[in-house]
Coordinates of C-alpha atoms in Angstrom, one line a residue:
Chain A
M1 CA -38.0 27.2 -94.0
A2 CA -39.9 30.8 -94.2
L3 CA -38.6 32.1 -91.0
P4 CA -39.9 35.9 -90.2
S5 CA -36.3 36.0 -89.0
S6 CA -35.8 39.8 -89.0
P7 CA -33.3 41.3 -91.4
P8 CA -30.7 43.4 -90.4
L9 CA -31.3 46.9 -90.5
P10 CA -30.3 49.1 -92.9
F11 CA -27.6 51.1 -91.9
E12 CA -28.2 54.7 -92.9
D13 CA -30.4 54.6 -89.0
P14 CA -29.3 57.2 -87.2
P15 CA -27.6 55.1 -84.7
S16 CA -29.1 57.8 -81.6
S17 CA -32.6 56.3 -82.9
P18 CA -34.0 53.6 -80.2
P19 CA -34.5 50.2 -80.9
L20 CA -37.2 50.1 -83.9
L21 CA -40.5 48.4 -82.9
P22 CA -40.9 45.1 -84.2
T23 CA -41.9 45.0 -87.5
L24 CA -44.9 43.3 -89.5
S25 CA -43.7 39.8 -89.9
D26 CA -42.3 39.9 -86.6
I27 CA -46.1 40.7 -85.2
S28 CA -47.3 37.4 -88.1
F29 CA -46.3 34.7 -86.0
T30 CA -45.9 36.4 -82.3
A31 CA -49.9 37.4 -81.5
N32 CA -49.0 39.5 -79.1
A33 CA -46.3 41.8 -80.8
G34 CA -44.6 41.9 -77.8
R35 CA -41.2 40.8 -76.6
K36 CA -43.1 39.9 -73.3
R37 CA -44.6 36.8 -72.7
L38 CA -47.9 36.8 -71.2
H39 CA -49.0 34.5 -68.6
S40 CA -52.3 33.9 -71.3
D41 CA -49.9 32.7 -74.2
Y42 CA -48.0 30.1 -72.3
G43 CA -51.0 27.9 -73.6
S44 CA -50.3 28.3 -77.5
L45 CA -46.3 27.0 -77.0
S46 CA -47.2 23.6 -77.3
S47 CA -44.3 23.9 -80.6
D48 CA -41.7 26.2 -81.3
P49 CA -39.6 28.1 -78.2
L50 CA -39.0 31.5 -78.8
F51 CA -35.5 32.7 -78.0
S52 CA -33.1 35.4 -78.4
E53 CA -29.6 35.0 -80.0
D54 CA -26.9 37.5 -79.3
T55 CA -26.2 38.7 -82.6
S56 CA -21.7 38.5 -82.2
E57 CA -21.5 38.9 -86.1
F58 CA -22.8 42.8 -85.9
A59 CA -21.8 44.1 -81.9
F60 CA -17.9 43.7 -83.2
H61 CA -18.7 46.8 -86.0
E62 CA -18.2 49.4 -83.4
D63 CA -17.0 51.4 -85.7
E64 CA -20.3 51.1 -87.5
E65 CA -21.8 52.2 -84.3
Q66 CA -25.2 49.9 -84.3
P67 CA -27.0 49.6 -81.9
K68 CA -27.3 46.2 -79.8
R69 CA -29.8 44.3 -80.7
K70 CA -31.2 40.9 -80.5
R71 CA -33.1 39.0 -83.2
M72 CA -35.7 36.9 -82.8
V73 CA -35.4 33.7 -83.9
K74 CA -38.1 30.8 -83.5
G75 CA -37.6 27.2 -84.2
P76 CA -34.8 24.7 -82.8
W77 CA -31.3 25.9 -82.7
W78 CA -29.8 23.5 -85.2
N79 CA -31.6 26.2 -87.8
M80 CA -29.2 28.5 -86.2
A81 CA -26.4 27.3 -88.1
R82 CA -27.8 27.5 -91.6
R83 CA -29.0 31.4 -90.8
S84 CA -26.2 32.4 -89.0
R85 CA -24.3 31.8 -91.8
H86 CA -26.1 33.5 -94.1
D87 CA -25.7 36.6 -92.1
L88 CA -22.6 36.2 -91.9
R89 CA -21.9 36.0 -95.0
R90 CA -24.4 38.7 -96.1
S91 CA -22.6 41.2 -93.7
M92 CA -19.4 40.5 -94.9
I93 CA -20.2 41.5 -98.5
K94 CA -21.3 44.7 -97.1
K95 CA -18.2 44.9 -95.5
D96 CA -14.7 44.4 -95.7
G97 CA -14.0 45.6 -92.3
F98 CA -15.2 41.9 -90.6
R99 CA -13.2 40.4 -87.4
N100 CA -13.6 37.1 -86.7
V101 CA -13.4 38.1 -83.0
D102 CA -13.6 35.2 -81.0
S103 CA -16.3 35.9 -77.8
G104 CA -14.7 33.4 -76.1
V105 CA -17.5 31.8 -74.7
W106 CA -17.1 28.0 -76.5
M107 CA -21.0 26.3 -76.4
G108 CA -19.3 22.6 -77.0
S109 CA -21.7 20.0 -77.5
D110 CA -21.4 16.8 -75.3
D111 CA -19.2 14.5 -77.6
S112 CA -18.0 16.6 -80.8
L113 CA -15.4 19.2 -81.2
E114 CA -18.3 21.5 -82.7
S115 CA -19.9 24.2 -81.4
F116 CA -23.4 24.9 -82.4
G117 CA -23.9 27.4 -85.1
S118 CA -20.2 27.4 -86.5
E119 CA -20.6 25.5 -89.6
R120 CA -17.6 27.8 -90.4
S121 CA -15.4 26.2 -87.4
R122 CA -16.7 22.7 -88.3
H123 CA -15.3 22.4 -91.5
E124 CA -12.0 23.9 -90.7
H125 CA -12.0 21.0 -88.1
L126 CA -12.5 18.5 -91.1
A127 CA -9.7 20.8 -92.9
R128 CA -7.8 20.1 -89.6
E129 CA -8.7 16.8 -89.8
E130 CA -7.5 15.9 -93.2
V131 CA -4.3 17.3 -92.4
V132 CA -3.5 15.4 -88.8
K133 CA -4.7 12.2 -91.6
Q134 CA -2.6 13.1 -93.9
R135 CA 0.7 13.8 -91.7
S136 CA 0.0 10.6 -89.2
R137 CA -0.7 8.5 -92.2
I138 CA 3.1 8.5 -92.5
D139 CA 4.1 8.0 -89.1
A140 CA 1.5 5.4 -88.9
T141 CA 4.2 2.8 -90.0
E142 CA 6.1 3.7 -87.4
D143 CA 4.4 3.7 -84.2
D144 CA 0.7 2.1 -83.9
P145 CA -0.7 1.4 -87.2
E146 CA -3.8 -0.3 -85.3
G147 CA -4.7 3.1 -83.3
F148 CA -4.8 4.9 -86.1
A149 CA -6.4 3.0 -87.8
A150 CA -9.3 2.8 -84.9
R151 CA -8.9 6.5 -85.4
V152 CA -9.5 6.7 -88.2
V153 CA -13.3 4.4 -88.0
Q154 CA -14.3 6.4 -85.3
G155 CA -13.8 9.5 -87.2
C156 CA -15.3 8.0 -90.1
V157 CA -18.8 6.8 -88.0
D158 CA -18.8 10.8 -86.0
N159 CA -18.6 11.9 -89.4
G160 CA -21.1 9.6 -91.7
K161 CA -18.6 8.9 -93.8
E162 CA -19.1 5.7 -95.0
M163 CA -16.1 4.9 -96.6
I164 CA -13.3 4.4 -95.2
D165 CA -9.9 4.4 -96.6
L166 CA -7.3 2.5 -93.6
S167 CA -5.4 1.5 -97.1
G168 CA -1.8 1.6 -96.7
I169 CA -1.2 2.6 -93.5
G170 CA 1.0 -1.4 -92.4
L171 CA -1.6 -2.6 -91.2
T172 CA -0.3 -6.3 -89.4
S173 CA -3.2 -7.2 -87.8
I174 CA -6.7 -5.5 -87.0
S175 CA -8.7 -6.0 -84.1
S176 CA -12.9 -6.1 -83.9
A177 CA -12.9 -3.5 -81.6
A178 CA -11.2 -1.5 -83.4
L179 CA -14.7 -2.1 -86.6
L180 CA -16.4 -2.6 -83.7
P181 CA -17.9 1.5 -84.4
L182 CA -19.0 0.7 -87.6
H183 CA -22.2 -0.9 -85.8
Q184 CA -23.4 2.3 -84.5
M185 CA -23.2 4.4 -88.4
I186 CA -25.5 6.0 -90.1
R187 CA -26.2 7.7 -93.3
H188 CA -25.6 11.6 -92.8
A189 CA -29.0 13.1 -94.1
H190 CA -27.5 16.1 -95.0
D191 CA -23.6 16.5 -95.9
D192 CA -24.3 19.7 -97.1
L193 CA -26.6 22.2 -95.5
T194 CA -26.4 24.9 -98.0
Q195 CA -28.6 23.2 -100.2
P196 CA -32.3 22.4 -99.8
P197 CA -32.6 18.3 -99.4
S198 CA -32.7 16.9 -102.2
E199 CA -35.0 13.4 -103.3
D200 CA -32.2 10.6 -103.0
Q201 CA -31.8 12.2 -99.8
Y202 CA -34.9 10.7 -98.1
S203 CA -34.0 6.6 -98.5
C204 CA -33.0 4.8 -95.3
F205 CA -29.7 6.0 -93.0
T206 CA -28.9 2.6 -93.2
P207 CA -24.7 3.5 -94.4
S208 CA -23.7 1.2 -97.6
I209 CA -20.2 0.7 -95.7
Q210 CA -17.6 0.9 -98.3
L211 CA -14.0 -1.0 -96.5
F212 CA -10.6 -0.1 -97.6
L213 CA -8.3 -2.0 -96.6
Y214 CA -5.8 -2.9 -99.5
G215 CA -2.3 -2.2 -99.5
N216 CA -1.4 -3.8 -95.4
L217 CA -0.4 -6.5 -93.7
L218 CA -2.8 -7.9 -92.4
S219 CA -2.4 -12.4 -92.5
S220 CA -5.8 -12.9 -90.8
L221 CA -9.5 -10.6 -90.5
P222 CA -11.6 -10.2 -87.3
A223 CA -14.1 -12.1 -86.3
E224 CA -16.3 -8.5 -86.4
L225 CA -15.9 -7.7 -90.1
F226 CA -18.1 -10.4 -91.1
K227 CA -20.7 -9.2 -88.5
L228 CA -20.8 -5.8 -90.1
R229 CA -23.9 -6.2 -92.3
N230 CA -23.9 -3.1 -94.4
I231 CA -20.3 -4.0 -96.2
T232 CA -21.3 -2.9 -100.0
V233 CA -17.5 -2.8 -101.1
L234 CA -14.5 -4.4 -99.3
S235 CA -11.5 -4.2 -100.3
L236 CA -8.6 -6.2 -99.1
R237 CA -5.8 -6.0 -102.2
N238 CA -2.3 -6.6 -102.0
N239 CA -2.1 -8.3 -98.2
S240 CA -1.1 -11.5 -96.7
L241 CA -4.2 -13.2 -96.1
E242 CA -3.2 -17.0 -96.6
E243 CA -7.2 -18.2 -96.2
L244 CA -10.1 -16.6 -96.8
P245 CA -12.9 -17.1 -94.0
A246 CA -15.9 -19.3 -95.0
A247 CA -17.9 -16.8 -93.7
I248 CA -17.4 -14.0 -96.0
T249 CA -20.9 -14.7 -97.8
Q250 CA -22.3 -13.5 -94.5
L251 CA -22.1 -10.4 -96.2
N252 CA -24.7 -10.6 -98.0
R253 CA -25.1 -6.7 -99.2
L254 CA -21.6 -7.4 -101.2
T255 CA -21.3 -5.3 -104.7
E256 CA -17.3 -5.5 -104.5
L257 CA -15.2 -7.7 -103.1
N258 CA -11.3 -8.0 -104.1
V259 CA -8.5 -10.4 -102.6
A260 CA -6.5 -10.1 -105.5
G261 CA -2.5 -9.7 -104.4
N262 CA -2.6 -12.0 -101.5
R263 CA -0.7 -15.6 -100.1
L264 CA -5.0 -17.4 -100.9
N265 CA -3.7 -20.8 -102.5
H266 CA -7.2 -22.0 -102.1
L267 CA -10.8 -20.1 -102.2
P268 CA -13.6 -21.3 -99.0
W269 CA -16.7 -23.4 -100.7
S270 CA -18.6 -20.5 -100.3
V271 CA -17.2 -18.3 -102.5
L272 CA -18.7 -20.5 -105.3
D273 CA -21.6 -19.8 -103.8
L274 CA -20.9 -15.8 -103.9
L275 CA -19.5 -16.6 -108.3
R276 CA -23.1 -18.5 -109.0
S277 CA -25.7 -16.6 -107.5
T278 CA -24.8 -13.2 -107.4
E279 CA -22.7 -13.3 -110.3
D280 CA -24.1 -9.8 -111.5
V281 CA -24.6 -8.1 -108.5
C282 CA -21.1 -9.1 -106.8
K283 CA -18.1 -8.4 -108.3
V284 CA -15.0 -10.5 -107.5
S285 CA -11.6 -9.7 -107.6
L286 CA -9.7 -13.1 -106.7
R287 CA -6.5 -13.2 -109.4
P288 CA -3.3 -12.6 -108.8
N289 CA -2.8 -15.7 -106.2
P290 CA -0.8 -18.3 -105.7
F291 CA -3.4 -21.0 -106.5
R292 CA -3.3 -24.0 -106.2
V293 CA -3.4 -25.6 -110.5
P294 CA -3.9 -29.1 -110.8
K295 CA -1.1 -31.2 -111.7
V296 CA -1.2 -33.3 -114.6
T297 CA 0.1 -35.3 -117.4
I298 CA -1.2 -37.6 -119.9
D299 CA 0.3 -41.2 -119.2
K300 CA -0.1 -41.4 -123.6
D301 CA -0.7 -45.5 -123.6
S302 CA -3.8 -45.6 -121.0
S303 CA -4.6 -41.8 -121.9
K304 CA -4.8 -41.7 -118.1
L305 CA -4.0 -38.9 -115.8
M306 CA -1.6 -39.2 -113.4
Q307 CA 0.7 -37.4 -111.2
L308 CA 3.6 -35.2 -112.5
D309 CA 7.0 -36.2 -110.3
E310 CA 8.8 -33.5 -109.0
Q311 CA 11.3 -34.0 -110.6
L312 CA 10.6 -34.1 -114.4
G313 CA 10.5 -31.0 -115.4
D314 CA 8.4 -29.3 -118.7
D315 CA 11.3 -30.2 -120.9
Q316 CA 11.2 -34.3 -120.1
H317 CA 7.4 -33.5 -120.3
P318 CA 6.1 -31.8 -122.9
A319 CA 2.6 -32.2 -122.5
A320 CA 3.0 -31.4 -118.8
S321 CA 2.4 -27.6 -119.1
A322 CA -0.5 -28.7 -121.1
I323 CA -3.8 -28.8 -119.1
S324 CA -4.5 -33.1 -119.7
K325 CA -7.2 -34.2 -122.0
S326 CA -9.5 -35.8 -119.7
L327 CA -10.0 -32.1 -117.9
E328 CA -10.5 -31.1 -121.4
A329 CA -13.2 -33.4 -122.2
R330 CA -14.9 -32.5 -119.2
F331 CA -14.4 -28.9 -119.5
L332 CA -16.2 -29.4 -122.9
R333 CA -18.8 -31.8 -121.9
G334 CA -19.9 -28.7 -119.2
R335 CA -19.8 -26.3 -121.5
Q336 CA -22.3 -28.1 -123.7
T337 CA -24.5 -28.7 -121.2
L338 CA -24.5 -24.5 -120.9
N339 CA -25.1 -23.7 -124.1
G340 CA -26.7 -27.2 -125.3
G341 CA -30.5 -26.1 -126.9
D342 CA -29.8 -22.3 -126.2
E343 CA -27.4 -21.9 -128.6
D344 CA -29.3 -23.0 -132.0
A345 CA -32.6 -21.6 -130.7
T346 CA -31.2 -18.1 -129.2
P347 CA -27.6 -17.3 -129.5
K348 CA -27.3 -13.8 -126.7
K349 CA -24.9 -12.2 -127.1
K350 CA -25.8 -11.0 -123.5
R351 CA -25.5 -14.6 -122.0
N352 CA -22.7 -15.0 -124.1
S353 CA -20.8 -12.5 -121.7
R354 CA -21.3 -14.8 -118.4
E355 CA -18.9 -16.0 -116.6
Q356 CA -19.1 -20.0 -116.0
L357 CA -18.2 -22.1 -113.7
I358 CA -17.8 -25.8 -114.6
F359 CA -16.3 -28.1 -112.5
L360 CA -13.6 -29.6 -113.7
A361 CA -12.1 -32.6 -111.1
P362 CA -11.3 -33.6 -107.0
S363 CA -8.5 -33.8 -105.5
R364 CA -7.6 -36.9 -103.1
I365 CA -10.5 -36.7 -100.4
R366 CA -8.8 -36.0 -96.7
F367 CA -10.8 -38.3 -93.9
L368 CA -10.3 -36.7 -90.5
D369 CA -11.6 -39.0 -87.5
S370 CA -13.8 -37.1 -84.8
E371 CA -10.6 -35.6 -82.8
G372 CA -9.5 -34.0 -86.0
S373 CA -6.4 -36.1 -87.0
V374 CA -6.2 -37.5 -90.2
V375 CA -7.3 -41.5 -91.1
R376 CA -6.3 -41.3 -94.6
P377 CA -4.6 -41.2 -96.4
S378 CA -3.1 -42.7 -93.4
M379 CA 0.0 -41.1 -91.8
T380 CA 2.5 -43.7 -92.6
A381 CA 2.7 -42.6 -96.3
H382 CA 2.4 -39.2 -95.7
P383 CA 4.3 -38.4 -92.4
S384 CA 2.7 -34.8 -92.3
G385 CA -0.9 -35.5 -92.7
E386 CA -1.2 -33.3 -95.6
I387 CA -1.9 -34.4 -99.2
D388 CA -1.2 -33.6 -102.3
W389 CA -3.7 -31.2 -103.5
E390 CA -3.0 -30.7 -106.9
A391 CA -3.1 -34.3 -108.0
P392 CA -6.5 -34.4 -109.3
V393 CA -8.0 -37.1 -108.8
L394 CA -10.5 -39.4 -111.1
E395 CA -11.6 -42.5 -110.1
P396 CA -15.0 -42.3 -107.3
Q397 CA -13.1 -42.3 -103.3
S398 CA -15.0 -44.5 -100.3
P399 CA -14.2 -43.6 -96.9
P400 CA -11.8 -45.7 -95.1
V401 CA -14.3 -47.8 -92.4
T402 CA -17.6 -48.3 -93.9
Q403 CA -19.0 -48.7 -90.4
A404 CA -18.2 -44.9 -89.3
S405 CA -19.8 -43.5 -92.3
T406 CA -23.1 -42.4 -90.2
T407 CA -24.7 -39.2 -90.8
A408 CA -24.9 -39.2 -87.3
P409 CA -22.5 -36.6 -85.6
S410 CA -19.6 -38.1 -83.4
L411 CA -20.5 -37.6 -80.0
F412 CA -17.6 -35.6 -79.9
E413 CA -18.8 -33.3 -82.3
L414 CA -22.3 -33.4 -80.1
V415 CA -20.6 -32.1 -76.7
L416 CA -18.5 -29.5 -78.4
R417 CA -21.6 -27.8 -79.7
S418 CA -23.0 -27.7 -76.4
A419 CA -20.4 -26.8 -74.9
Q420 CA -20.5 -23.8 -77.8
E421 CA -23.8 -22.8 -76.5
S422 CA -23.3 -23.1 -72.7
Y423 CA -19.4 -21.8 -71.9
D424 CA -17.1 -18.8 -73.3
L425 CA -14.8 -21.0 -74.4
R426 CA -12.4 -18.1 -75.4
D427 CA -10.6 -19.3 -72.6
V428 CA -11.3 -22.3 -71.5
T429 CA -7.8 -24.1 -72.5
A430 CA -6.4 -21.9 -69.9
L431 CA -8.3 -23.6 -67.4
L432 CA -8.2 -27.2 -68.5
P433 CA -6.3 -29.4 -66.3
L434 CA -3.1 -30.4 -66.7
D435 CA -3.4 -33.7 -68.2
T436 CA -6.3 -32.7 -70.6
P437 CA -5.2 -34.6 -74.1
S438 CA -4.0 -32.3 -76.4
T439 CA -6.7 -33.2 -79.1
V440 CA -9.5 -31.7 -76.7
S441 CA -7.8 -28.8 -76.0
R442 CA -6.9 -28.3 -80.1
A443 CA -11.1 -29.0 -80.4
L444 CA -11.8 -26.7 -77.9
E445 CA -10.1 -23.7 -79.3
Q446 CA -11.4 -25.1 -82.4
A447 CA -15.0 -25.0 -80.8
A448 CA -14.1 -21.1 -79.5
R449 CA -12.6 -20.0 -83.2
G450 CA -16.3 -21.8 -84.5
V451 CA -18.6 -19.2 -82.0
E452 CA -16.4 -16.1 -83.4
Y453 CA -16.7 -16.4 -86.9
G454 CA -19.8 -18.7 -86.9
N455 CA -19.5 -22.6 -87.6
D456 CA -18.0 -24.1 -90.7
Q457 CA -20.6 -25.6 -92.8
C458 CA -21.2 -28.6 -94.7
S459 CA -20.6 -27.7 -98.0
T460 CA -22.7 -31.5 -98.8
C461 CA -25.7 -30.4 -96.5
R462 CA -25.0 -27.1 -95.3
K463 CA -24.8 -28.5 -91.8
P464 CA -22.5 -26.6 -89.0
F465 CA -20.4 -28.4 -87.5
V466 CA -17.0 -27.9 -85.5
M467 CA -15.1 -30.5 -86.4
P468 CA -14.4 -32.0 -90.2
R469 CA -14.5 -35.7 -91.1
A470 CA -13.2 -34.9 -94.3
E471 CA -11.8 -32.1 -96.5
W472 CA -10.5 -32.0 -100.5
L473 CA -10.0 -29.4 -102.5
E474 CA -12.3 -29.5 -106.0
Y475 CA -10.6 -27.7 -109.0
W476 CA -13.4 -25.4 -111.3
F477 CA -13.2 -23.5 -114.4
H478 CA -14.1 -20.4 -114.1
G479 CA -14.8 -17.6 -117.0
H480 CA -16.1 -16.4 -120.2
D481 CA -17.2 -18.6 -122.2
Y482 CA -14.4 -17.7 -125.4
Y483 CA -12.1 -18.7 -122.5
N484 CA -9.9 -21.8 -123.1
L485 CA -9.0 -24.2 -120.5
T486 CA -6.0 -22.7 -119.0
Q487 CA -4.4 -22.8 -115.5
D488 CA -4.9 -19.8 -114.8
A489 CA -8.9 -20.0 -115.4
I490 CA -9.0 -23.2 -112.8
L491 CA -10.1 -21.8 -109.3
P492 CA -9.5 -24.5 -106.5
F493 CA -12.5 -24.2 -103.8
K494 CA -12.1 -26.0 -100.5
R495 CA -15.0 -28.2 -99.0
T496 CA -15.6 -29.6 -96.1
A497 CA -18.0 -32.1 -94.8
C498 CA -19.5 -32.7 -91.7
S499 CA -19.5 -36.7 -91.9
W500 CA -18.0 -39.1 -93.8
A501 CA -21.3 -40.2 -95.4
C502 CA -21.5 -36.4 -96.6
A503 CA -17.9 -36.6 -98.2
Q504 CA -19.4 -36.9 -101.6
V505 CA -17.4 -35.1 -104.6
T506 CA -19.5 -32.6 -107.0
S507 CA -20.8 -35.2 -110.2
V508 CA -19.5 -34.6 -113.1
G509 CA -20.5 -32.4 -115.7
T510 CA -21.9 -29.7 -112.7
A511 CA -22.1 -26.4 -114.8
F512 CA -23.4 -22.9 -113.8
C513 CA -23.7 -19.6 -115.6
Chain B
M1 CA -18.6 -68.1 -70.7
S2 CA -18.9 -67.3 -74.7
A3 CA -16.6 -65.4 -76.9
E4 CA -19.2 -63.5 -78.6
S5 CA -22.6 -62.6 -77.1
D6 CA -24.9 -60.1 -77.8
Y7 CA -24.8 -57.6 -75.0
V8 CA -22.2 -56.5 -74.0
T9 CA -21.0 -54.8 -70.1
L10 CA -19.6 -51.6 -69.3
I11 CA -18.9 -51.3 -65.9
S12 CA -18.4 -47.3 -65.1
S13 CA -15.7 -46.2 -62.2
D14 CA -17.9 -45.6 -59.8
G15 CA -19.4 -49.6 -60.2
Y16 CA -22.7 -48.9 -62.5
S17 CA -23.3 -51.3 -65.4
F18 CA -24.9 -50.8 -68.5
V19 CA -25.9 -53.8 -70.7
V20 CA -25.9 -52.6 -74.3
Q21 CA -26.0 -53.9 -77.8
R22 CA -22.4 -55.3 -78.9
S23 CA -23.3 -53.8 -82.6
S24 CA -24.0 -50.1 -80.4
A25 CA -21.3 -50.1 -78.5
C26 CA -18.7 -51.0 -81.2
I27 CA -19.1 -48.1 -83.1
S28 CA -16.5 -46.5 -80.7
A29 CA -12.9 -47.6 -81.8
A30 CA -11.7 -48.2 -78.2
I31 CA -14.4 -50.9 -77.6
R32 CA -14.2 -52.3 -80.7
R33 CA -10.5 -52.9 -80.0
M34 CA -11.0 -54.4 -76.4
L35 CA -14.0 -56.9 -77.9
D36 CA -12.2 -57.8 -80.5
P37 CA -11.4 -61.7 -79.9
S38 CA -8.6 -62.2 -82.1
L39 CA -6.7 -59.8 -79.7
G40 CA -7.1 -62.0 -76.9
F41 CA -8.4 -59.2 -74.8
A42 CA -9.3 -60.4 -70.9
E43 CA -12.8 -57.9 -72.1
S44 CA -13.1 -60.1 -75.0
K45 CA -13.5 -63.0 -73.2
T46 CA -16.0 -61.8 -70.0
N47 CA -17.9 -59.6 -72.3
T48 CA -17.6 -56.7 -70.2
C49 CA -15.3 -53.8 -70.4
R50 CA -14.0 -51.3 -67.6
F51 CA -13.8 -48.1 -67.5
E52 CA -11.7 -46.7 -64.0
N53 CA -11.3 -43.4 -65.8
I54 CA -15.2 -42.9 -66.4
N55 CA -18.3 -42.3 -64.4
G56 CA -21.6 -43.4 -64.8
L57 CA -23.3 -40.5 -65.3
V58 CA -21.1 -40.3 -67.9
L59 CA -20.8 -43.7 -69.3
E60 CA -24.4 -43.6 -69.1
K61 CA -25.0 -40.4 -71.5
V62 CA -21.9 -42.4 -74.0
C63 CA -24.7 -45.3 -74.0
E64 CA -27.5 -43.1 -74.8
Y65 CA -25.2 -41.7 -77.8
F66 CA -24.0 -45.6 -79.1
Y67 CA -28.0 -46.1 -79.6
Y68 CA -28.8 -42.6 -80.4
N69 CA -26.5 -43.0 -83.3
E70 CA -27.8 -46.6 -83.8
K71 CA -31.1 -45.0 -84.6
H72 CA -30.0 -42.0 -87.0
K73 CA -27.5 -43.8 -88.8
N74 CA -28.5 -43.8 -92.0
S75 CA -31.3 -40.6 -91.8
K76 CA -30.8 -37.6 -93.3
D77 CA -32.1 -34.8 -91.0
V78 CA -30.8 -36.0 -87.6
P79 CA -31.1 -33.9 -84.8
D80 CA -29.0 -33.0 -82.6
M81 CA -28.5 -35.3 -79.2
D82 CA -29.2 -32.8 -75.2
V83 CA -25.9 -33.7 -74.0
P84 CA -26.0 -31.5 -70.8
A85 CA -23.7 -28.7 -70.2
E86 CA -22.4 -30.1 -66.9
L87 CA -20.9 -32.8 -68.4
C88 CA -19.7 -31.0 -71.6
L89 CA -16.0 -31.7 -70.8
E90 CA -15.9 -35.3 -68.7
L91 CA -17.9 -36.7 -71.9
L92 CA -15.2 -34.1 -74.6
M93 CA -12.7 -36.5 -72.4
A94 CA -14.8 -40.2 -72.5
A95 CA -15.7 -39.1 -76.4
D96 CA -11.6 -38.9 -76.8
Y97 CA -10.9 -41.6 -74.9
L98 CA -13.2 -44.0 -76.6
N99 CA -12.9 -42.7 -79.8
V100 CA -16.2 -41.9 -80.8

């Protein structure tokens, strides 16, 4: 901006001389060449207002006997910051005896600590904040890690910092309210005012939030996290998560997701889509985690998969440690379909380096009734209602009662959906009459959770539902095509279905790459 | 009175009676058991079920659901049935009781 700011006077001027007349450059923009505004001048004042600034830097050089002058400034006040700093620097070069004297007048803007025009103080403030951050990072573990996290988030939003580092501060939980300010984040246009804006700074102001939550003690994630669609990097490494919400795929700008070092023993079905469709776009780190692995061995006579007894160690069954032949066969078949045709025609290196997903086997399907209690396997056989997730099942599985295997949702489900729309379910359980069956209150809690995180989707028909009617694990091979089928290369995905008719296992031989 | 008929009568606590198809009503596990002749409940003889804890408004909605379910048994894209908000809790209790 070529502003005709008057340069500081040459110091050889006689001290007693009266203030100089405006220079030519001054005249060029003030048509009337006078300090006073004439009435006729008001008509042309539509754009840049004129105001004067007390050049306090110069006013303090009493020893110079400088005549106190006012500078003419044109343009909005925020341009002052840049110019006054230049002037400051210039005068500092000229004089060693620069004194930083507080004028005693502090003009704070309405929410920040920055007084306008003092770029220096802003930097000082930032530096101080850094120190505070470092110091409180140490204290945070003792007093209030969550409050600290909220302050860090707020600070990042205030400064337009897209990288939010909440790592290693001992968070055990983080509330939705703490992450709420991130919705208001906008990218900083020019984080440094010393240079003219480069071309890439003219991109849109939508931030690419990088949220680092690694090294905490989080066991659950707030619902608000999945509403922050601008998150591009999410690191949840080394936490205590036991389940990854399926809502993770709502973050459709993710380029990096790290959930390694948690307590996950299965992944939501939607992560398969993440691995599959955006494999090139999104980098997903899943291991190490205590994932379930199919526990199988080969029965030598029938070569059928058998469940490995708990008591039998690997020593008695040498084949136990090896993955069963049947899985191997399915794996090879899947790999063939992936490479088929392609291999003889154009064996591209690029294609080979892609990661493959090959369906291996499901676990037993757990069928639930409309209120969410287990129908099969029957409670008498498994009193806890838990089934052995690690035993792969090769034969097809059908629902327990054919009569109930309709695609229509149950009345219970319909009412829950209607309640989600019409009521605030967050604390409805406290208002229920005392004789309410526990199944009803549990279902309402589930519905409230569904409102917060978004309802689960049926993994077969993709319709949202409140109460799952069937759930099972599916084991998939995941790895590059030069990998062999080992326990480490198998990922368990949890599938849920909205009706018994939807409880259909992926067909054998399904593979993606 | 015949042991098996095509229609059964459901009577609400405030005295409204609804005559519905037996096959539709039997998607409710509770009603199915009530009407099972082999179990010998009084309902199976009279083909009439009396619900002391379900009022007419709610029972009407339940009967509507029976036919909704019958209609959409095997269809692919099932539209949601309209459930009035003010009946939600009562219907939830009824659905829990009838196991539908």
